[in-house]
Structures are given as C-alpha cells and as structure tokens.
JSON list of C-alpha atoms in Angstrom, two decimals:
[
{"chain": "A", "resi": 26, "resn": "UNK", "atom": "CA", "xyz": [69.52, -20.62, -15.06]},
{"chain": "A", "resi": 27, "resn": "UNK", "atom": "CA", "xyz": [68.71, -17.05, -14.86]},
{"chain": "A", "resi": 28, "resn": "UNK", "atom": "CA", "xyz": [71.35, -14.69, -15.72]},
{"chain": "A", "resi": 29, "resn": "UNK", "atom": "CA", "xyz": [71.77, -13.65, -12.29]},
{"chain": "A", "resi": 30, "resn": "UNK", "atom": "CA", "xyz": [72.43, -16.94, -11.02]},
{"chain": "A", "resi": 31, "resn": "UNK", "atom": "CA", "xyz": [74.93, -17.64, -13.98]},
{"chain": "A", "resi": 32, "resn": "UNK", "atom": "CA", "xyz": [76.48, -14.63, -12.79]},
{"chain": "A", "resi": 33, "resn": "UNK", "atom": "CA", "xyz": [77.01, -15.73, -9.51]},
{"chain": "A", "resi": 34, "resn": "UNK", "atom": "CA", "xyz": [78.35, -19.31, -10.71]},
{"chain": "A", "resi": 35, "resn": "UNK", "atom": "CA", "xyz": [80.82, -18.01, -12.51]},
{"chain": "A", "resi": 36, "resn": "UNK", "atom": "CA", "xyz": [81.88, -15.27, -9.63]},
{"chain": "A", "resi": 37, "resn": "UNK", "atom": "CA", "xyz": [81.79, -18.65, -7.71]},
{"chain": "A", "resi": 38, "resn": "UNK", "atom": "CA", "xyz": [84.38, -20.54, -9.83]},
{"chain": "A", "resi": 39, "resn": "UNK", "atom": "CA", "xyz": [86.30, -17.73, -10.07]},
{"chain": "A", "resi": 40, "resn": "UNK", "atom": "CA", "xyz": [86.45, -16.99, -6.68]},
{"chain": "A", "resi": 41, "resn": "UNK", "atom": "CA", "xyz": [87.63, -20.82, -6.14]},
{"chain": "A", "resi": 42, "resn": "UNK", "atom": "CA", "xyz": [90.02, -20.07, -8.68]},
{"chain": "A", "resi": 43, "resn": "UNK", "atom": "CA", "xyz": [88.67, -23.15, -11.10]},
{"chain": "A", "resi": 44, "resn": "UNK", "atom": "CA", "xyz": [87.08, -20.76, -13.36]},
{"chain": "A", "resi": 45, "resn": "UNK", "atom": "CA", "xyz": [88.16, -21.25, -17.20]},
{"chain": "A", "resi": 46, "resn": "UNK", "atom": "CA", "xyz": [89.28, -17.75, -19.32]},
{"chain": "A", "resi": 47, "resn": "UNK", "atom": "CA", "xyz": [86.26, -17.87, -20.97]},
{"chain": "A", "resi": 48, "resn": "UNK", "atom": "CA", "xyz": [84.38, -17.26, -17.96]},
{"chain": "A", "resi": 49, "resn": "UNK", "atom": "CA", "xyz": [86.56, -14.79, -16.35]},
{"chain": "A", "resi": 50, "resn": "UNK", "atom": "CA", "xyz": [85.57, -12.83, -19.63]},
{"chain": "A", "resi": 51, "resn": "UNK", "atom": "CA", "xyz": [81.69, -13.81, -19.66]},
{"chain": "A", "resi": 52, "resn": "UNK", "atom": "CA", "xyz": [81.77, -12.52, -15.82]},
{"chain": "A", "resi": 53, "resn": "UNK", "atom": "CA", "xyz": [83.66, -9.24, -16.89]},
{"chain": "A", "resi": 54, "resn": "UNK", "atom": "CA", "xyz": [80.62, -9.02, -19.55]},
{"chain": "A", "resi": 55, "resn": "UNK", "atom": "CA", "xyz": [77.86, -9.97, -17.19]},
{"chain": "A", "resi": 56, "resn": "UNK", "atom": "CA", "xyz": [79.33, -7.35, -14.51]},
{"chain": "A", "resi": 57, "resn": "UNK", "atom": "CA", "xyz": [79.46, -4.64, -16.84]},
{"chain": "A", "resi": 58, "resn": "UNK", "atom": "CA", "xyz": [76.22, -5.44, -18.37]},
{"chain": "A", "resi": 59, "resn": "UNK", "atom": "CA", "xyz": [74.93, -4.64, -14.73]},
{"chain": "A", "resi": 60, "resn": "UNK", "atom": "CA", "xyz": [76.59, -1.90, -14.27]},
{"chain": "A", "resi": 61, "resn": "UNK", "atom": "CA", "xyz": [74.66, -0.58, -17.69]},
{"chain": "A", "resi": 62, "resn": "UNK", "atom": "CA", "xyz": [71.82, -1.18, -16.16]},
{"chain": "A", "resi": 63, "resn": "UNK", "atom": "CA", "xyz": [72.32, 0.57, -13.02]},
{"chain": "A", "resi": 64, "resn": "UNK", "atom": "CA", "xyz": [73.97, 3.29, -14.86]},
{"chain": "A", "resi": 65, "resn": "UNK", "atom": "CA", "xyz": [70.73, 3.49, -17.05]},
{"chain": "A", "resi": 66, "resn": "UNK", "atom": "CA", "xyz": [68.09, 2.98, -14.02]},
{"chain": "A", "resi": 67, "resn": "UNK", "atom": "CA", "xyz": [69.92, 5.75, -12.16]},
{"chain": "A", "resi": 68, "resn": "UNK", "atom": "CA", "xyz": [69.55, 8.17, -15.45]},
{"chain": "A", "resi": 69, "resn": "UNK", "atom": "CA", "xyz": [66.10, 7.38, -15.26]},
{"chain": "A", "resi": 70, "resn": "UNK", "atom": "CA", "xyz": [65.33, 8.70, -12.11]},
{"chain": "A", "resi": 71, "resn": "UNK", "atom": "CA", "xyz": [67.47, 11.28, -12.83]},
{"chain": "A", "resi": 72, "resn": "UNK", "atom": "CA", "xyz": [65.43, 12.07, -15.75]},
{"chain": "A", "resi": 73, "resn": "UNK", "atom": "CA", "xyz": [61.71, 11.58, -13.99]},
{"chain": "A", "resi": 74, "resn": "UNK", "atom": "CA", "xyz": [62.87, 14.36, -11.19]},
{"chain": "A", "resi": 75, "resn": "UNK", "atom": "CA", "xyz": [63.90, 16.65, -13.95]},
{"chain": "A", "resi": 76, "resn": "UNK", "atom": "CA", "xyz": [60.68, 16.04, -15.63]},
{"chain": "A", "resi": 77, "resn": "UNK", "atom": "CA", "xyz": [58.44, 16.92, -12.40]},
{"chain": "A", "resi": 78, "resn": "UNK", "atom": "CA", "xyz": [60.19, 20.04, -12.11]},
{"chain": "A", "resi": 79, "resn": "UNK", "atom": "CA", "xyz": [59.53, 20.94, -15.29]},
{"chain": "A", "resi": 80, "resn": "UNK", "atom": "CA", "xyz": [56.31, 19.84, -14.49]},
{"chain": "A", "resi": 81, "resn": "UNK", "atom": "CA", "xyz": [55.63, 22.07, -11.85]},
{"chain": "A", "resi": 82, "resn": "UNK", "atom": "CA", "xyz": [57.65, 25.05, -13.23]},
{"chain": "A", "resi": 83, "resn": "UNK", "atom": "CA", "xyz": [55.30, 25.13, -16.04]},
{"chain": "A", "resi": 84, "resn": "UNK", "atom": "CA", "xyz": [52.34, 24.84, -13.87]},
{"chain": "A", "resi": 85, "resn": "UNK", "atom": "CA", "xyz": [53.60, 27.71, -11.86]},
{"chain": "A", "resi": 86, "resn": "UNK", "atom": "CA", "xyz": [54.40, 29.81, -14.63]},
{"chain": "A", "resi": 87, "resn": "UNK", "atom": "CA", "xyz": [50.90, 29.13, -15.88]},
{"chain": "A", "resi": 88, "resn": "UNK", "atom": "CA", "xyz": [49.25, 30.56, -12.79]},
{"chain": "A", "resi": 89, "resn": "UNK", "atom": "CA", "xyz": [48.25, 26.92, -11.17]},
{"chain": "A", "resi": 90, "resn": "UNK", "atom": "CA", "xyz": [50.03, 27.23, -7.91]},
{"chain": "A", "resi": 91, "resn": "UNK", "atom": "CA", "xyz": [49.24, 26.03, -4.27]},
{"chain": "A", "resi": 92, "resn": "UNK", "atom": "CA", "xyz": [47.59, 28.98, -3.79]},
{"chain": "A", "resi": 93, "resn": "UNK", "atom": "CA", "xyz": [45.52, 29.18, -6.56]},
{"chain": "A", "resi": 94, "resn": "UNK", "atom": "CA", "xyz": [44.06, 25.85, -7.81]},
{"chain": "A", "resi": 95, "resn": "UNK", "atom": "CA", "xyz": [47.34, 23.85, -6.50]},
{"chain": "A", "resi": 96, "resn": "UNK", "atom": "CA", "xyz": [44.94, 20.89, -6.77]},
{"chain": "A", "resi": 97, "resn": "UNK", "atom": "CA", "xyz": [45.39, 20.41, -10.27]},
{"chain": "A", "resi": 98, "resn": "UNK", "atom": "CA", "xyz": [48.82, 19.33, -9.55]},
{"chain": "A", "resi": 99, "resn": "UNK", "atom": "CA", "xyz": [48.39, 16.23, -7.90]},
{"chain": "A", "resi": 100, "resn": "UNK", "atom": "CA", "xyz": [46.25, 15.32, -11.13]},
{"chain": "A", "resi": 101, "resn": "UNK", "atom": "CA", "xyz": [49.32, 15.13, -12.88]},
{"chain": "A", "resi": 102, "resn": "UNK", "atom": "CA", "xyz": [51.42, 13.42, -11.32]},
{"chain": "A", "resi": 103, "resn": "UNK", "atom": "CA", "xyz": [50.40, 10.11, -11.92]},
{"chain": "A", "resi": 104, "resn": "UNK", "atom": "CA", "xyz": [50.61, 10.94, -15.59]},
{"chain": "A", "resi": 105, "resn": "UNK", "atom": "CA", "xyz": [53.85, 12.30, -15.52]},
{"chain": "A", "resi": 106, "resn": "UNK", "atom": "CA", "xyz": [54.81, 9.15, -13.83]},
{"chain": "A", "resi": 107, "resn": "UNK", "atom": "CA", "xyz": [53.47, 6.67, -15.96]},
{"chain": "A", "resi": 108, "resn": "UNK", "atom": "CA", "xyz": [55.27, 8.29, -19.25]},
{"chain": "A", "resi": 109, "resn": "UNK", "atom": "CA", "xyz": [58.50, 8.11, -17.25]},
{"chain": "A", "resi": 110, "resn": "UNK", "atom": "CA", "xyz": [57.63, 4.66, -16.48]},
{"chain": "A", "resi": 111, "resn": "UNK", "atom": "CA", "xyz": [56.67, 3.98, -20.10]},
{"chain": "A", "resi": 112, "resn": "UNK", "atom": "CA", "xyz": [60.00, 5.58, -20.78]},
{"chain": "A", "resi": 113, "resn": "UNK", "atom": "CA", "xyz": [62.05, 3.12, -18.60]},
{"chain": "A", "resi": 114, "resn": "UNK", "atom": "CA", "xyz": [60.29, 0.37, -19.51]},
{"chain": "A", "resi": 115, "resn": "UNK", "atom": "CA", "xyz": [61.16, 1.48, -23.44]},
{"chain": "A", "resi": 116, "resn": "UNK", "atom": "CA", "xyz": [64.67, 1.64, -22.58]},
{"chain": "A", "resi": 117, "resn": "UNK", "atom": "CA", "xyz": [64.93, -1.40, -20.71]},
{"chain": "A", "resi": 118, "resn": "UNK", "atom": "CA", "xyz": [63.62, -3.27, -23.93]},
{"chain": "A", "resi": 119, "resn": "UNK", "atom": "CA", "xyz": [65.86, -1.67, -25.78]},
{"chain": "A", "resi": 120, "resn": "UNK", "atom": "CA", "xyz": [68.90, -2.80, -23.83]},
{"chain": "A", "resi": 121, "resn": "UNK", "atom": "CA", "xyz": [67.36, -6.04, -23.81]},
{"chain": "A", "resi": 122, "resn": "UNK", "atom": "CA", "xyz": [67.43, -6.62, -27.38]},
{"chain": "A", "resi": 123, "resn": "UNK", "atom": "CA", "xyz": [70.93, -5.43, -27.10]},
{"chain": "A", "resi": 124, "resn": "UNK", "atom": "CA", "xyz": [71.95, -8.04, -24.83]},
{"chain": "A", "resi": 125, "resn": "UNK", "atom": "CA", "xyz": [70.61, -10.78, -27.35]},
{"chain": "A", "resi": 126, "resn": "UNK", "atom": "CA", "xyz": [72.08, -8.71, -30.37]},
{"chain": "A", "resi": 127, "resn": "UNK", "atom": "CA", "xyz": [75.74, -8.38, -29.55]},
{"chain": "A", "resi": 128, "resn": "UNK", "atom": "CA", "xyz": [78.98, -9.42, -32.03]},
{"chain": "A", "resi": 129, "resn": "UNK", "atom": "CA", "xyz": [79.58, -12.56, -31.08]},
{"chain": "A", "resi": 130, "resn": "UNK", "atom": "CA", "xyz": [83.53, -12.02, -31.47]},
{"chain": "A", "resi": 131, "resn": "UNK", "atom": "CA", "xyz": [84.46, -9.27, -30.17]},
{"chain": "A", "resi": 132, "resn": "UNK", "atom": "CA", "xyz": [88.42, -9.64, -30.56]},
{"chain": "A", "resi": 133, "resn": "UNK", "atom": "CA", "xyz": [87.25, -10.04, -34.46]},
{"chain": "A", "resi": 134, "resn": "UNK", "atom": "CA", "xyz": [84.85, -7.31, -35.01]},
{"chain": "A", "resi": 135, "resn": "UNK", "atom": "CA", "xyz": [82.11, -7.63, -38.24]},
{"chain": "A", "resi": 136, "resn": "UNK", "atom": "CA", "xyz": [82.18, -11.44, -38.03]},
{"chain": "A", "resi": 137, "resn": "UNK", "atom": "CA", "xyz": [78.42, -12.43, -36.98]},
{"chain": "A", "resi": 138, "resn": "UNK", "atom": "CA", "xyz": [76.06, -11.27, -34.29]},
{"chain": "A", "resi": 139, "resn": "UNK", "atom": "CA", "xyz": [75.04, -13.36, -31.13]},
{"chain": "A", "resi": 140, "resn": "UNK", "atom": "CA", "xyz": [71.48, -13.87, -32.26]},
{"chain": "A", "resi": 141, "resn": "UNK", "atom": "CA", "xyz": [72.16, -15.56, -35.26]},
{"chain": "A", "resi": 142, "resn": "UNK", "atom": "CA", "xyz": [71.57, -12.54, -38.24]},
{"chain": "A", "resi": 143, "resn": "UNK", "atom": "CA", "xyz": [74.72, -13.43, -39.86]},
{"chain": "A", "resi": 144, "resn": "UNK", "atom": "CA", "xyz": [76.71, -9.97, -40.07]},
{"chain": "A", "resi": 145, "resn": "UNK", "atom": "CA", "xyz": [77.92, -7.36, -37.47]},
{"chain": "A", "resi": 146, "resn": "UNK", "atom": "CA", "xyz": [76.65, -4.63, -37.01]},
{"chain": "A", "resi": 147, "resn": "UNK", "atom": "CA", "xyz": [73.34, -6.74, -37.48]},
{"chain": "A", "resi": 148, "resn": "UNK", "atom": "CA", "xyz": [69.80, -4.91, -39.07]},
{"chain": "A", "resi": 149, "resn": "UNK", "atom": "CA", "xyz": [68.80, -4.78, -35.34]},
{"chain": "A", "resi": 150, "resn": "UNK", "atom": "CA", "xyz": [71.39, -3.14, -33.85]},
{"chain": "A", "resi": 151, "resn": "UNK", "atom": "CA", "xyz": [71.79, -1.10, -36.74]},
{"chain": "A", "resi": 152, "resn": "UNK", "atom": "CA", "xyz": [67.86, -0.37, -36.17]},
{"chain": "A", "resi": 153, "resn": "UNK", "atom": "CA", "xyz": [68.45, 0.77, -32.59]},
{"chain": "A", "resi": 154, "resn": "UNK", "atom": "CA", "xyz": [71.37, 2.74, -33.64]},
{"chain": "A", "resi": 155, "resn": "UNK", "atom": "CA", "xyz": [69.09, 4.73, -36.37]},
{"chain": "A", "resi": 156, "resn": "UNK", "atom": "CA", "xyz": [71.61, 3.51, -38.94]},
{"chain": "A", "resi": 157, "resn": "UNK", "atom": "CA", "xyz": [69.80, 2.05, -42.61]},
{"chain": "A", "resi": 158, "resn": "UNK", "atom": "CA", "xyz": [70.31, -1.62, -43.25]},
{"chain": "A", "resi": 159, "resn": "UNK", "atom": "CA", "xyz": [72.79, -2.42, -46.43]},
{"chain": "A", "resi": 160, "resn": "UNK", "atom": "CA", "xyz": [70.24, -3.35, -49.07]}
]
C-alpha cells in the first residue's frame, strides 16, 4: 500500500470514528509530512523564479538583451531549468531519506531511529544535518 493510500485508510477509519490512537497520530504524521512537501515544492518554485531573474538580470547587465543578441537567452533556459530540477530532485531525496530515518519514539527522544541504526540522532540524519558521527 502506497503511502498515499495508507493515508487515506487511516483518514477513512478516522472519519468512521473506528480509528485506534495510534493512527490518529500516524495520520497527524502522514498529513504533516505532506504538508513538508508542499511547503518544500512551493520553495522550489519559489527558488527557480528567483533564479531566472537572476538569470536574466545578469544577462542584461552583461549587454545580452532583446535588442542586442536576446537570442542567447532562450539558450539558457533549459539549463537553468534542469539545475533547478536537479535541485528539487536533490531535495526531494533528501526528505526521503528523512522519512525512512526518523526517531522511532518520539515521546522518548534518543532511543533508536526508524530504520534500524540503533541510536537517535542516527549517522544519517546526523549526515544530512552536517553534524560528525560520535566515533
């Protein structure tokens, strides 16, 4: 079962009121993992726009405008977009590996992580947060 789908199983149960705590909180988890997501795929294109305005700010101020050689600029584009693709695709990873790499009790915090490494904060979460392993 896809995540989405257990998502909507458990808003199901809940909704018929036969849902058990444990999946009111895995809903609350799975809603606000969404809402990451959106959060982060909104930054993103928040981010690309930015960068094509750099983008064509620094063109400008380099002399290549519409009317003089404003054909380089279509060029670039697809460039631009494919490292802010490459960038979203990066951060979606990322937040991936967080999803499997999570402490797997949160109401008792340095116990064990979800993916089985045996402490919290885990060497791969501690990875994505630039923070050195304990050796």
């Amino acid at each position: 079962m896809s995540d989405r789908e257990q998502l909507l199983h458990l808003a199901d149960r809940a909704r018929r009121g036969v849902a058990l705590p444990a999946e009111h909180d895995a809903l609350g988890a799975g809603i606000t993992a969404m809402a990451e997501r959106l959060n982060l795929l909104q930054r993103g294109a928040i981010e690309r726009s930015a960068l094509l305005e750099e983008a064509r700010d620094a063109l400008e101020t380099a002399g290549i405008t519409e009317a003089h050689g404003g054909d380089s600029w279509p060029r670039l584009v697809p460039a631009i977009e494919e490292l802010a693709q490459r960038a979203d695709r990066a951060e979606a990873a990322i937040e991936r590996v967080r999803a499997l790499h999570r402490d797997a009790y949160p109401d008792h915090p340095g116990r064990s992580c979800t993916a089985g490494c045996g402490t919290w904060p885990c060497p791969t979460n501690r990875a994505l947060d630039q923070q050195q392993p304990n050796t």
